[in-house]
């Protein structure tokens, strides 16, 4: 398909794909609940999610100690303005703007020492009233050497057992938190831009990452009633869930936690035992499933869909991998840890535990976020402003350390940062309530930075013609379940059928293919996975084995850091039925959409600064989207 045809296809199909704004959807009307009169508009009584909203749900400003103390000066106000599409000046003095505004933002500064850096700079009375705070302020005010000493003291307090808060009171944190949640209310404009409240719980026992991002549904009236839960309160995730339960009981609000960077947990994130080494029980599984409905599987610190050692038959598995050690850079990775760190293997372990316990603790939806520590959510390769102040654009930024380590083999360099990512949410309206509810029911997906639009439905009664239906979304909801949903009680003699549509980012690259990733548990209790290519571009052939073995090719000019949309398709769609379905075997299905190759951000840097391209990362990248799974559970 040539470029002109692609553009015509893109424009013409915007109104026909079920992937655009509410006024363009087709749906069968339901009877009017107010009057018996005949209504001309078919959209009046529509009640299903009909819009997709893109945003960032893991975002740090100067309020985070590991941002504000190492050069980030952009505050919450600047973070919201940038996300809303305004041009701002970066921490290193460079103008920067998004190609399009985000629809929502969750600022999730670290709960530990929240606001410490700006309070040090302003000599805040609440900070100086605390003996330890006053000590750090004296160091901080004694020049560059003193600042480094202060930073070392703070890092040590948050990474070294027994993890006790050196601050004698919460007055400083309370002052910052109240201002923070009121700022969220100020920038929240229902229907236009959603500012949600959250924070990050930063548990890192022995350098192993157990971090969670907390997302709250509520405004300052409720979020201001409690303080964020810190690792000084506990490093055990179960205690965090207890905090969330208490928050909901006390305020009448709602919240949940999102684990991230299992790839830096050295096998702790998705284990078959709890964080403190106990066997997983049904009670634990119920709590984890309740409080952790989503998993952040792609961000700047590596993509964690899967790993080549876990998925040797997946040619797309080795993508932006960070797999040499833990977050602290103090312990190497053993290959046996990998299965407990990646999303696909966690979904398979969840099937096994679900069979044993009656509850699947790892029944999580899939999404992505940036984890920026600059106050700037830039996730496109050609507009990448790094994730720390010292990784903002410069000729030598690729040589900087992101994870320093005494052992050189455990170090991570800026060149290995991924530009990822964004969360896409299918919802009715761009409001806190609608977005939160969609996240809770897992009707979300993640992208590695671009705004691919994807929709998938699974059901028992779909037919091949349904993929062409004008009322695609209405058909999907009427006869099946969306991403994040559940299928049960398979009718005799049938198998799950899926309707999938994907549309490229209108300002980005064409699509290479759509894949369905299936995982299942067999009768002997063993888990398996299989990849199915269900739609491919450029009229390539999918073979009897369900795979298209001919790659899409590449239009990238590495030296110029340029590409063309002369390969790939603007839109792909598929009707697919599982050919190997066994009604007695639990399973999950999620969709992966792959773009054609484009220049990686390091390649753009090399061309812009006329420097040598780093040889420790690929020259190109195939950005992608991952949908939340649809699960199948046998009857009984």
XYZ file of C-alpha atoms in Angstrom:
636
model
C 0.000 0.000 0.000
C 1.634 3.287 -1.098
C 1.813 6.500 0.924
C -1.065 8.259 -0.854
C -3.285 5.263 -0.397
C -2.312 5.028 3.264
C -3.204 8.655 3.913
C -6.506 8.325 2.140
C -7.215 5.161 4.097
C -6.325 6.890 7.362
C -8.574 9.880 6.715
C -11.460 7.877 5.323
C -11.477 5.303 8.086
C -11.354 7.685 11.026
C -15.122 7.705 11.054
C -15.580 3.999 10.438
C -13.273 2.233 12.832
C -14.843 2.689 16.242
C -11.568 4.399 17.138
C -12.592 8.076 17.144
C -14.505 10.555 19.245
C -18.022 10.033 20.512
C -19.892 11.966 17.827
C -18.495 9.695 15.115
C -19.534 6.350 16.587
C -22.253 4.163 15.181
C -24.431 2.274 17.614
C -27.821 0.643 17.701
C -30.089 2.800 19.825
C -31.771 1.444 22.910
C -35.376 2.343 23.785
C -35.733 5.781 25.258
C -36.166 5.586 29.015
C -37.912 8.949 29.361
C -40.442 9.080 26.593
C -42.012 6.752 24.077
C -41.422 9.112 21.172
C -39.350 7.915 18.262
C -35.851 9.396 18.445
C -33.921 10.153 15.283
C -30.411 10.240 16.807
C -29.071 6.704 17.313
C -26.617 7.952 19.959
C -28.954 9.358 22.594
C -29.032 6.304 24.841
C -25.577 4.940 24.154
C -23.886 3.987 27.417
C -20.702 2.126 26.475
C -17.170 3.620 26.428
C -16.792 5.355 23.086
C -13.689 7.518 23.444
C -10.025 6.710 23.956
C -7.975 9.041 26.135
C -4.169 9.114 26.283
C -2.275 10.130 29.394
C 0.613 9.546 31.759
C 0.034 7.883 35.111
C 3.610 7.808 36.478
C 5.110 11.286 36.564
C 7.570 13.122 38.816
C 8.288 16.807 39.394
C 10.732 18.684 41.627
C 8.719 17.367 44.593
C 10.409 13.952 44.229
C 13.720 13.824 46.064
C 15.417 11.873 43.254
C 14.358 14.603 40.811
C 14.480 17.897 42.725
C 17.836 17.140 44.339
C 19.526 16.273 41.037
C 18.531 19.214 38.894
C 14.781 19.132 38.225
C 13.243 22.543 38.848
C 9.929 22.139 37.014
C 7.083 22.092 39.502
C 3.568 20.665 39.531
C 2.224 23.759 37.797
C 4.678 23.362 34.909
C 3.937 19.635 34.662
C 0.218 20.246 34.202
C 0.731 23.096 31.749
C 3.077 20.989 29.639
C 0.691 18.012 29.635
C -2.113 20.346 28.501
C -0.076 21.262 25.426
C 1.687 24.469 26.466
C 5.289 25.220 25.515
C 7.570 25.304 28.559
C 11.293 25.718 29.159
C 12.919 22.489 30.293
C 15.149 22.030 33.340
C 18.188 22.525 31.116
C 16.802 25.708 29.549
C 15.473 24.291 26.265
C 11.999 25.032 24.859
C 9.845 21.907 24.564
C 6.254 21.110 23.627
C 4.152 18.026 22.902
C 2.910 17.306 19.388
C -0.596 17.100 20.917
C -1.829 17.640 24.488
C -2.406 14.706 26.787
C -5.958 14.002 27.900
C -5.043 13.239 31.524
C -2.123 13.278 33.916
C -1.503 11.596 37.260
C 1.414 13.270 39.047
C 2.903 10.614 41.311
C 5.777 12.142 43.232
C 7.558 9.891 45.708
C 5.814 9.696 49.076
C 9.177 9.562 50.842
C 10.550 13.093 51.462
C 7.890 14.608 49.225
C 8.705 18.240 48.558
C 12.073 18.026 50.300
C 14.055 19.721 47.496
C 11.927 22.873 47.108
C 11.671 23.159 50.883
C 15.466 23.008 51.132
C 15.801 25.706 48.476
C 13.224 27.968 50.144
C 14.345 27.281 53.753
C 10.772 26.311 54.600
C 9.925 26.806 58.323
C 8.316 23.340 58.541
C 11.573 21.761 57.400
C 13.835 23.841 59.618
C 11.675 23.023 62.645
C 12.717 19.377 62.317
C 16.197 18.470 63.687
C 17.108 16.163 60.798
C 15.620 18.533 58.259
C 17.683 21.376 59.724
C 20.827 19.209 59.538
C 20.245 18.425 55.854
C 19.500 22.101 55.157
C 22.842 23.086 56.663
C 24.625 20.591 54.395
C 22.620 21.704 51.382
C 23.518 25.355 51.989
C 27.266 24.676 52.187
C 28.042 24.600 48.475
C 28.254 21.814 45.898
C 30.124 19.391 48.153
C 27.553 19.891 50.886
C 24.716 19.328 48.426
C 26.216 16.001 47.389
C 26.579 15.051 51.043
C 22.945 15.976 51.686
C 21.789 13.907 48.716
C 23.842 10.922 49.933
C 22.268 11.193 53.393
C 18.755 11.224 51.923
C 19.413 8.290 49.586
C 20.921 6.306 52.444
C 17.876 6.937 54.644
C 15.561 5.608 51.936
C 17.606 2.572 50.851
C 19.320 1.261 53.991
C 17.574 -0.870 56.651
C 15.865 -0.483 59.042
C 14.014 2.054 56.845
C 13.068 4.445 59.614
C 11.934 7.962 58.810
C 14.641 10.373 60.026
C 12.103 13.222 60.166
C 10.600 13.614 63.628
C 7.235 14.864 62.339
C 5.085 14.885 59.193
C 4.467 18.640 59.270
C 6.684 19.370 56.265
C 5.144 16.567 54.203
C 1.607 17.555 55.208
C 2.114 21.123 54.045
C 3.398 19.980 50.649
C 0.674 17.346 50.208
C -2.212 19.720 50.878
C -0.862 22.185 48.339
C -0.289 19.340 45.871
C -3.853 17.972 45.957
C -5.285 21.487 45.700
C -3.162 22.067 42.589
C -4.700 18.941 41.039
C -8.176 20.354 41.637
C -7.113 23.650 40.081
C -6.032 22.028 36.815
C -8.811 19.447 36.612
C -11.306 20.463 33.899
C -13.892 17.698 33.382
C -14.404 17.021 29.701
C -11.201 18.757 28.622
C -8.284 17.689 30.826
C -8.240 15.397 33.841
C -5.764 15.986 36.663
C -5.764 12.951 38.933
C -4.071 12.637 42.311
C -1.535 9.968 43.158
C 1.888 9.217 44.604
C 4.602 6.562 44.437
C 5.381 4.147 47.246
C 9.097 3.451 46.940
C 9.862 0.135 48.626
C 13.325 -1.070 47.572
C 14.478 -3.762 50.042
C 18.128 -4.663 49.388
C 17.965 -2.686 46.146
C 15.165 -4.850 44.693
C 12.303 -2.859 43.188
C 8.841 -3.324 44.700
C 7.570 0.159 43.831
C 3.882 0.896 43.340
C 2.151 3.928 41.896
C -1.069 4.889 43.681
C -3.951 6.355 41.654
C -6.852 8.053 43.443
C -10.297 8.811 42.037
C -10.941 11.762 44.299
C -10.417 15.487 44.737
C -8.693 17.384 47.537
C -11.710 17.109 49.839
C -10.908 13.399 50.246
C -7.256 13.034 49.244
C -6.291 15.783 51.674
C -7.596 13.782 54.647
C -4.639 11.378 54.647
C -0.913 11.517 53.930
C 0.771 9.264 51.349
C 1.960 5.875 52.567
C 5.759 5.653 52.609
C 8.317 2.861 52.762
C 9.060 4.153 56.269
C 5.559 3.024 57.189
C 6.301 -0.406 55.688
C 8.239 -2.015 52.829
C 5.626 -4.801 52.563
C 3.013 -4.428 49.766
C 0.360 -6.048 51.961
C 0.593 -3.115 54.368
C 0.162 -0.736 51.424
C -3.087 -2.545 50.566
C -4.163 -2.073 54.168
C -3.491 1.644 53.826
C -5.646 1.759 50.673
C -8.480 -0.028 52.483
C -8.232 2.457 55.354
C -8.186 5.375 52.914
C -11.413 4.198 51.303
C -13.073 3.537 54.660
C -12.035 6.876 56.136
C -12.768 9.144 53.172
C -15.350 7.278 51.118
C -12.936 7.653 48.219
C -11.360 5.082 45.924
C -7.772 4.174 45.074
C -5.634 1.342 43.755
C -1.953 0.493 43.302
C 0.006 -0.227 40.116
C 3.243 -2.241 40.369
C 5.996 -1.383 37.923
C 9.506 -2.434 36.939
C 9.253 -6.045 37.911
C 12.311 -6.342 35.663
C 14.339 -4.620 38.409
C 12.913 -6.649 41.305
C 15.276 -9.613 40.926
C 12.406 -12.075 40.985
C 10.252 -10.544 43.744
C 7.447 -8.795 41.852
C 5.399 -11.774 40.624
C 6.666 -14.629 42.731
C 4.844 -17.705 43.952
C 5.569 -16.489 47.474
C 4.847 -13.187 49.177
C 7.425 -10.417 49.568
C 8.370 -11.780 52.996
C 8.768 -15.353 51.717
C 5.483 -16.917 52.801
C 3.388 -19.139 50.516
C 0.667 -17.237 48.676
C -2.744 -17.874 50.201
C -6.222 -17.303 48.842
C -6.586 -14.279 51.132
C -3.388 -12.782 49.701
C -4.545 -13.496 46.144
C -7.895 -11.807 46.789
C -6.234 -8.699 48.220
C -3.711 -8.413 45.414
C -6.370 -8.853 42.749
C -8.508 -6.233 44.524
C -5.855 -3.573 45.035
C -3.632 -4.084 41.989
C -5.849 -4.321 38.889
C -3.170 -3.018 36.480
C 0.506 -3.510 35.759
C 2.779 -0.857 34.249
C 4.672 -3.005 31.774
C 6.563 -0.425 29.758
C 8.372 2.759 30.771
C 11.787 4.407 30.610
C 13.420 1.740 32.800
C 12.767 -1.025 30.313
C 9.914 -2.813 28.603
C 8.711 -5.854 30.501
C 6.221 -7.627 28.306
C 8.517 -10.627 27.988
C 12.159 -11.654 27.609
C 13.930 -13.740 24.923
C 14.816 -16.428 27.474
C 11.144 -16.686 28.472
C 9.731 -16.438 24.936
C 12.366 -17.881 22.572
C 9.876 -18.140 19.695
C 8.949 -14.445 19.897
C 11.056 -12.397 17.500
C 9.769 -9.191 19.116
C 10.675 -10.223 22.678
C 14.043 -8.482 22.971
C 12.650 -4.958 23.159
C 14.209 -2.215 25.336
C 15.350 -4.816 27.880
C 16.966 -3.925 31.213
C 17.970 -7.348 32.514
C 21.387 -7.208 34.196
C 20.469 -6.510 37.807
C 18.160 -4.805 40.287
C 17.191 -1.172 40.792
C 19.959 -0.594 43.322
C 22.639 -1.825 40.923
C 24.007 -3.952 43.754
C 22.902 -7.474 42.787
C 23.196 -9.254 39.433
C 20.319 -10.962 37.676
C 20.040 -14.733 37.726
C 18.094 -16.160 34.751
C 15.838 -18.049 37.172
C 14.458 -14.692 38.352
C 13.140 -13.633 34.951
C 9.896 -15.627 35.055
C 8.812 -13.648 38.124
C 9.548 -10.270 36.550
C 7.771 -10.038 33.191
C 4.107 -9.433 32.447
C 3.471 -12.385 30.120
C 5.030 -14.928 32.477
C 3.196 -13.309 35.408
C -0.098 -13.797 33.573
C 0.793 -17.473 33.123
C 1.788 -17.872 36.776
C -1.533 -16.253 37.631
C -3.407 -18.993 35.755
C -1.546 -21.627 37.757
C -2.144 -19.936 41.104
C -5.759 -19.285 40.179
C -6.266 -22.995 39.622
C -4.617 -23.840 42.966
C -6.176 -21.099 45.106
C -9.442 -20.344 43.369
C -8.328 -16.717 42.853
C -5.819 -15.381 40.333
C -3.567 -12.786 42.059
C -1.978 -11.672 38.777
C -5.102 -10.997 36.784
C -3.896 -7.551 35.840
C -4.595 -5.265 32.938
C -1.663 -3.945 30.933
C -0.656 -0.303 30.551
C 2.419 1.905 30.217
C 3.724 5.206 31.561
C 6.754 7.461 31.331
C 8.213 7.522 34.882
C 9.661 10.875 33.919
C 11.613 12.712 36.636
C 11.761 15.986 34.700
C 8.173 17.236 34.883
C 7.989 16.574 31.118
C 6.102 13.610 29.663
C 7.884 13.282 26.297
C 7.503 9.771 24.904
C 8.075 10.150 21.171
C 11.478 9.155 19.816
C 11.977 12.421 17.875
C 10.985 14.609 20.856
C 12.711 12.781 23.698
C 13.758 14.983 26.618
C 15.040 12.194 28.831
C 13.652 11.221 32.201
C 16.153 13.065 34.447
C 17.588 16.578 34.178
C 21.014 15.249 33.190
C 19.437 13.136 30.423
C 17.758 16.058 28.664
C 19.046 16.667 25.108
C 22.811 17.206 24.858
C 25.599 15.743 22.707
C 26.889 13.438 25.448
C 23.725 12.518 27.326
C 23.795 8.932 26.085
C 26.967 8.366 28.137
C 25.429 9.387 31.486
C 24.590 6.768 34.120
C 20.979 6.107 35.050
C 21.759 3.227 37.416
C 25.320 3.558 38.737
C 27.005 0.445 40.105
C 30.416 -0.596 41.398
C 30.282 -3.533 39.008
C 30.406 -2.074 35.463
C 28.277 -4.955 34.147
C 25.361 -3.770 36.311
C 25.421 -0.142 35.185
C 22.668 1.274 32.999
C 23.459 4.213 30.700
C 21.124 6.909 29.434
C 21.382 5.432 25.936
C 19.411 2.471 27.283
C 16.483 4.614 28.441
C 13.281 3.918 26.576
C 11.117 6.791 25.393
C 8.040 4.891 26.659
C 5.189 5.207 27.442
C 1.505 6.162 27.553
C -1.704 4.675 28.956
C -4.777 4.653 26.725
C -8.174 4.475 28.439
C -11.499 3.627 26.816
C -14.144 5.671 28.638
C -17.321 7.663 28.114
C -15.985 11.020 29.306
C -12.699 12.624 30.187
C -13.387 12.861 33.908
C -11.761 11.506 37.030
C -14.632 9.145 37.677
C -14.912 7.707 34.183
C -11.162 7.283 33.714
C -10.690 5.692 37.129
C -13.601 3.304 36.608
C -12.212 2.217 33.227
C -8.800 1.641 34.780
C -10.352 -0.390 37.566
C -12.177 -2.658 35.113
C -8.973 -2.870 32.988
C -10.416 -1.396 29.804
C -7.031 0.134 29.089
C -3.906 -0.521 27.088
C -0.353 0.742 26.946
C 1.821 2.048 24.148
C 5.570 2.539 24.034
C 5.128 6.210 23.287
C 2.954 6.778 20.221
C -0.825 7.018 20.075
C -1.824 3.833 18.301
C -5.566 3.229 18.648
C -6.617 -0.330 19.402
C -9.927 -1.972 20.163
C -10.571 -5.654 20.858
C -13.644 -7.686 21.793
C -13.920 -11.356 22.629
C -17.058 -13.478 22.558
C -18.674 -16.722 21.495
C -21.057 -15.488 18.794
C -19.064 -13.143 16.578
C -18.885 -13.833 12.858
C -16.411 -12.767 10.129
C -18.734 -10.019 8.879
C -18.777 -8.312 12.296
C -15.308 -6.904 11.733
C -16.750 -4.869 8.844
C -19.799 -3.644 10.739
C -20.442 0.092 10.827
C -21.532 -0.330 14.454
C -18.339 -2.215 15.366
C -18.134 -1.071 18.995
C -21.844 -1.578 19.669
C -21.615 -5.080 18.190
C -18.594 -5.833 20.351
C -20.247 -4.775 23.594
C -23.570 -6.352 22.710
C -22.167 -9.791 21.899
C -18.913 -9.972 23.836
C -16.533 -8.362 26.284
C -13.821 -5.698 25.779
C -10.174 -5.792 26.809
C -9.965 -6.507 30.518
C -13.100 -8.677 30.368
C -13.885 -12.311 31.151
C -15.271 -15.196 29.136
C -16.744 -18.206 30.922
C -18.893 -21.251 30.247
C -17.836 -22.036 26.695
C -20.815 -23.260 24.653
C -20.355 -26.792 23.388
C -18.461 -27.049 20.135
C -17.318 -23.446 19.920
C -14.218 -21.392 20.700
C -13.519 -17.753 21.616
C -13.752 -15.363 18.688
C -12.132 -11.927 18.593
C -12.774 -8.684 16.748
C -9.728 -6.408 16.559
C -9.142 -3.050 14.943
C -6.005 -0.918 15.093
C -5.283 2.503 13.643
C -1.886 4.142 13.464
C -0.974 7.327 15.302
C -2.101 10.005 12.795
C 1.278 11.736 13.283
C 3.290 8.539 13.341
C 4.316 5.371 11.604
C 2.228 2.823 9.743
C 1.446 -0.556 11.252
C 3.361 -3.778 10.638
C 0.968 -6.324 12.184
C -1.597 -7.271 14.799
C -0.869 -10.272 17.004
C -2.874 -12.220 19.554
C -0.755 -13.544 22.413
C -2.357 -16.547 24.071
C -1.309 -18.136 27.343
C -2.953 -21.202 28.846
C -2.778 -23.841 31.580
C -3.016 -27.449 30.418
C -4.602 -30.395 32.199
C -1.240 -31.326 33.761
C -0.818 -27.889 35.339
C 1.808 -26.668 32.883
C 1.612 -23.231 31.291
C 2.176 -22.436 27.618
C 2.151 -19.462 25.267
C 1.655 -18.986 21.555
C 1.790 -16.002 19.230
C -0.716 -15.645 16.389
C -0.288 -13.092 13.611
C -3.890 -12.188 12.822
C -3.437 -9.205 10.472
C -0.338 -8.132 8.551
C 0.374 -5.209 6.260
C 1.414 -5.017 2.627
C -0.511 -8.132 1.566
C 1.935 -10.502 3.235
C 0.790 -14.051 3.869
C -0.008 -15.633 7.231
C 0.990 -19.294 7.007
C -0.775 -22.409 8.305
C 1.198 -22.064 11.549
C -0.471 -18.705 12.210
C 2.690 -16.697 11.565
C 3.800 -14.262 8.900
C 7.476 -15.053 8.533
C 8.296 -12.276 6.068
C 9.309 -9.101 7.966
C 7.759 -5.796 6.997
C 11.139 -4.376 5.975
C 12.420 -0.906 6.787
C 12.275 2.547 5.222
C 14.650 4.097 7.789
C 17.610 6.194 6.681
C 19.800 5.822 9.769
C 22.269 8.564 8.859
C 19.508 11.124 8.352
C 17.289 9.743 11.159
C 14.315 9.646 8.792
C 11.705 7.171 7.574
C 8.750 7.094 5.197
C 5.324 5.505 5.407
C 5.857 3.707 2.111
C 5.531 0.350 3.876
C 2.976 -0.890 6.350
C -0.725 -0.019 6.569
C -2.555 2.850 8.246
C -5.200 0.506 9.605
C -5.375 -3.224 10.260
C -8.352 -5.308 11.342
C -8.911 -8.966 12.146
C -11.586 -11.498 12.958
C -9.855 -14.422 14.681
C -11.003 -17.648 16.305
C -8.722 -19.663 18.571
C -7.852 -22.812 16.571
C -6.513 -24.720 19.597
C -9.172 -24.000 22.184
C -9.754 -26.543 24.956
C -12.819 -25.744 27.106
C -11.223 -27.219 30.247
C -8.071 -25.059 30.058
C -7.915 -21.553 31.592
C -6.428 -19.024 29.205
C -5.752 -15.363 28.520
C -5.544 -13.459 25.246
C -4.041 -10.030 24.705
C -3.342 -8.074 21.546
C 0.008 -6.653 20.495
C 0.129 -4.111 17.656
C 3.540 -3.464 16.078
C 4.544 -0.386 14.065
C 6.992 -0.386 11.169
C 10.611 0.484 12.092
C 11.418 4.119 12.869
C 14.605 5.796 14.150
C 15.298 5.334 17.856
C 15.820 8.510 19.907
C 19.556 7.834 20.045
C 19.592 7.843 16.232
C 17.773 11.190 16.168
C 20.386 12.504 18.628
C 23.263 11.297 16.457
C 21.869 13.098 13.414
C 20.979 16.289 15.305
C 24.303 16.664 17.113
C 26.430 15.083 14.364
C 27.877 12.529 16.769
C 28.582 8.811 16.652
C 25.520 6.707 17.325
C 25.906 4.577 20.493
C 26.535 0.939 19.645
C 24.896 -0.571 22.754
C 21.338 -0.028 21.470
C 19.619 -0.601 18.105
C 19.441 2.154 15.499
C 15.712 1.612 14.994
C 12.696 0.788 17.112
C 9.296 -0.746 16.405
C 6.927 1.007 18.777
C 3.936 -1.028 19.865
C 0.731 -1.253 21.867
C -0.290 -3.935 24.363
C -3.931 -4.384 25.322
C -5.217 -5.691 28.611
C -6.051 -9.390 28.302
C -9.379 -11.090 27.946
C -9.451 -14.121 30.232
C -11.227 -17.419 29.733
C -12.181 -19.397 32.847
C -13.730 -22.890 32.554
C -17.028 -23.554 34.237
C -16.664 -24.812 37.797
